[in-house]
Amino acid sequence: MPHTLAAPAQAELEVRRSRFLAVALPVSGREEATEQIARLRAEHPGANHVCWALLAGGHSGMSDDGEPSGTAGRPILEVLRHHDLEDVLGAVVRYFGGVKLGAGGLVRAYTDAIATALLDAEVIERIPETTLAVTANYADAERIRRWADGEGFTVPDAAYGESVRLTLVLPEARCTEAVDTIRDLTGGRAHPED
């Protein structure tokens, strides 16, 4: 079962006068990862490189950001894979110290930086989630919302018209059970879209 991070983790290493600032953080996908990379670039305008790797389902990727090919993004990605992480961005900001490290030295430095950041990171089990849309009358919608809150499911969206269309986010493994419960709660009046 894949894991993710409960909170961001970071570390700093110095290798032959170059500073490597490593950050590993949970992200919901490529869009959030792109925002985080842009934030890192803005926070470190004097950095020579912001290299990264992303493991997020079909939205994975990596970048050497000007370092020799395969010396930064790939090592970061391999460390994330080794830790069986998913929905995680690993990024390393490098301030060049004037001494060239060579390809092997760069691979070691980027690997060590992200691995050090993950040493004390709180790793949690990643529970795959799904979205369930439900159409109900106003009274049943409130009943469904209270039930969802009690189960720890989130209701990020509700559209009100002649009826109410609720969007629920819940663990994938509980979807069938949720559909059955919603039908029971509402006497079959609510219509989950599975």
Coordinates of C-alpha atoms in Angstrom, one line a residue:
M1 CA 0.0 0.0 0.0
P2 CA 1.5 3.4 -1.0
H3 CA 2.2 6.0 1.6
T4 CA 2.3 9.8 1.6
L5 CA 3.6 12.5 3.9
A6 CA 1.5 13.9 6.8
A7 CA 3.4 17.2 6.5
P8 CA 6.2 18.8 4.6
A9 CA 9.8 17.7 5.6
Q10 CA 13.0 19.5 4.8
A11 CA 16.8 19.3 5.2
E12 CA 19.9 21.2 4.3
L13 CA 23.2 19.7 3.2
E14 CA 26.5 21.3 2.2
V15 CA 28.7 19.5 -0.3
R16 CA 32.0 21.1 -1.3
R17 CA 30.6 24.6 -0.7
S18 CA 27.3 24.0 -2.6
R19 CA 24.2 24.3 -0.5
F20 CA 21.4 21.8 -1.1
L21 CA 18.0 22.6 0.4
A22 CA 15.7 19.6 0.2
V23 CA 11.9 19.7 0.6
A24 CA 9.4 16.8 0.4
L25 CA 5.8 17.7 0.6
P26 CA 2.4 16.1 0.1
V27 CA 0.6 17.4 -3.0
S28 CA -2.8 16.6 -4.6
G29 CA -1.4 16.4 -8.1
R30 CA 0.7 18.1 -10.8
E31 CA -1.1 21.5 -10.5
E32 CA -0.3 21.9 -6.8
A33 CA 3.3 20.6 -7.5
T34 CA 3.8 23.3 -10.1
E35 CA 2.6 25.9 -7.7
Q36 CA 5.0 24.7 -5.0
I37 CA 7.9 24.7 -7.5
A38 CA 7.1 28.2 -8.5
R39 CA 7.0 29.2 -4.8
L40 CA 10.4 27.7 -4.2
R41 CA 11.8 29.6 -7.2
A42 CA 10.3 32.8 -5.8
E43 CA 11.7 32.1 -2.3
H44 CA 15.2 31.4 -3.7
P45 CA 15.8 33.8 -6.6
G46 CA 19.6 33.4 -6.3
A47 CA 19.6 29.6 -6.5
N48 CA 21.2 28.1 -9.5
H49 CA 18.9 25.1 -9.8
V50 CA 15.5 24.0 -8.4
C51 CA 15.4 20.3 -9.3
W52 CA 12.4 18.1 -8.5
A53 CA 10.5 14.9 -8.9
L54 CA 6.8 14.2 -8.5
L55 CA 5.0 10.9 -7.8
A56 CA 1.3 11.5 -8.2
G57 CA -0.4 8.7 -10.1
G58 CA -0.5 9.5 -13.8
H59 CA 0.9 13.0 -13.1
S60 CA 4.4 12.0 -12.2
G61 CA 7.5 13.8 -13.6
M62 CA 10.9 15.2 -12.9
S63 CA 13.3 18.0 -13.8
D64 CA 17.1 18.4 -13.7
D65 CA 16.6 22.2 -14.2
G66 CA 19.9 22.7 -16.0
E67 CA 22.0 20.1 -14.2
P68 CA 23.5 17.4 -16.4
S69 CA 20.8 14.9 -17.5
G70 CA 19.9 12.3 -15.0
T71 CA 21.9 13.8 -12.1
A72 CA 19.1 15.5 -10.1
G73 CA 15.5 14.7 -11.0
R74 CA 16.0 10.9 -11.5
P75 CA 17.9 10.5 -8.1
I76 CA 15.1 12.4 -6.3
L77 CA 12.5 10.3 -8.0
E78 CA 14.2 7.1 -7.1
V79 CA 14.4 8.1 -3.4
L80 CA 10.6 8.8 -3.4
R81 CA 10.0 5.4 -5.1
H82 CA 12.2 3.7 -2.6
H83 CA 10.1 5.1 0.3
D84 CA 6.9 3.8 -1.6
L85 CA 5.5 7.4 -1.6
E86 CA 2.6 8.7 -3.7
D87 CA 1.2 12.2 -4.0
V88 CA 4.6 13.6 -3.0
L89 CA 6.8 16.3 -4.5
G90 CA 10.5 16.1 -3.7
A91 CA 12.5 19.3 -4.6
V92 CA 16.1 20.3 -4.0
V93 CA 17.3 23.9 -4.3
R94 CA 21.0 24.2 -5.1
Y95 CA 23.2 27.2 -4.5
F96 CA 26.4 26.5 -6.5
G97 CA 29.5 26.9 -4.3
G98 CA 32.1 27.2 -7.0
V99 CA 33.3 23.6 -7.0
K100 CA 32.1 21.2 -9.8
L101 CA 30.9 17.9 -8.3
G102 CA 30.9 15.8 -11.4
A103 CA 28.0 13.5 -12.4
G104 CA 28.5 11.0 -9.6
G105 CA 28.9 13.7 -7.0
L106 CA 25.7 15.4 -8.1
V107 CA 23.7 12.1 -8.0
R108 CA 25.0 11.5 -4.5
A109 CA 24.3 15.1 -3.3
Y110 CA 20.7 15.1 -4.6
T111 CA 20.0 11.6 -3.3
D112 CA 21.4 12.4 0.1
A113 CA 19.6 15.7 0.3
I114 CA 16.1 14.3 -0.3
A115 CA 16.8 11.2 1.7
T116 CA 17.9 13.3 4.7
A117 CA 14.7 15.3 4.4
L118 CA 12.6 12.1 4.5
L119 CA 14.5 10.7 7.6
D120 CA 12.3 12.4 10.1
A121 CA 9.2 12.8 7.9
E122 CA 5.9 11.5 9.2
V123 CA 4.8 8.9 6.7
I124 CA 1.1 7.9 6.6
E125 CA -0.9 5.3 4.7
R126 CA -2.4 6.8 1.6
I127 CA -6.0 5.9 1.3
P128 CA -7.4 6.3 -2.2
E129 CA -10.4 8.6 -2.4
T130 CA -13.3 8.9 -4.8
T131 CA -15.9 11.5 -5.5
L132 CA -19.6 10.7 -5.3
A133 CA -22.3 13.0 -6.5
V134 CA -25.8 12.7 -5.0
T135 CA -29.0 14.5 -6.1
A136 CA -31.6 14.9 -3.3
N137 CA -34.4 17.1 -2.0
Y138 CA -33.5 19.8 0.5
A139 CA -34.5 17.8 3.6
D140 CA -32.6 14.7 2.5
A141 CA -29.6 16.7 1.4
E142 CA -29.3 18.0 5.0
R143 CA -29.7 14.5 6.4
I144 CA -26.9 13.2 4.0
R145 CA -24.6 16.1 4.9
R146 CA -25.0 15.3 8.6
W147 CA -24.3 11.6 8.0
A148 CA -21.3 12.4 5.8
D149 CA -19.9 14.7 8.5
G150 CA -20.3 12.0 11.1
E151 CA -18.4 9.5 8.9
G152 CA -15.6 11.9 8.3
F153 CA -16.3 12.4 4.6
T154 CA -16.0 15.9 3.1
V155 CA -18.7 17.7 1.2
P156 CA -16.7 20.2 -0.9
D157 CA -19.5 21.3 -3.1
A158 CA -23.3 21.7 -3.0
A159 CA -25.4 23.1 -5.9
Y160 CA -28.9 24.3 -5.0
G161 CA -31.7 24.5 -7.5
E162 CA -35.0 22.6 -7.6
S163 CA -33.0 19.8 -5.9
V164 CA -29.6 19.7 -4.2
R165 CA -26.6 18.1 -5.9
L166 CA -24.0 17.2 -3.2
T167 CA -20.4 16.2 -4.0
L168 CA -18.9 13.9 -1.4
V169 CA -15.3 12.8 -1.1
L170 CA -14.8 9.5 0.7
P171 CA -12.4 6.5 0.7
E172 CA -12.8 4.5 -2.4
A173 CA -13.3 1.3 -0.4
R174 CA -16.4 2.7 1.2
C175 CA -18.2 3.9 -1.9
T176 CA -20.6 1.0 -2.3
E177 CA -21.5 1.1 1.4
A178 CA -22.1 4.9 1.1
V179 CA -24.5 4.5 -1.8
D180 CA -26.5 1.9 0.1
T181 CA -26.6 4.0 3.2
I182 CA -27.7 7.1 1.3
R183 CA -30.5 5.2 -0.3
D184 CA -31.5 3.8 3.2
L185 CA -31.3 7.2 4.8
T186 CA -33.6 8.8 2.2
G187 CA -36.0 6.0 1.6
G188 CA -34.6 5.7 -2.0
R189 CA -35.4 9.4 -2.8
A190 CA -31.8 10.4 -3.2
H191 CA -30.0 9.4 -6.4
P192 CA -26.3 8.7 -6.0
E193 CA -24.3 8.7 -9.3
D194 CA -21.9 5.8 -9.0

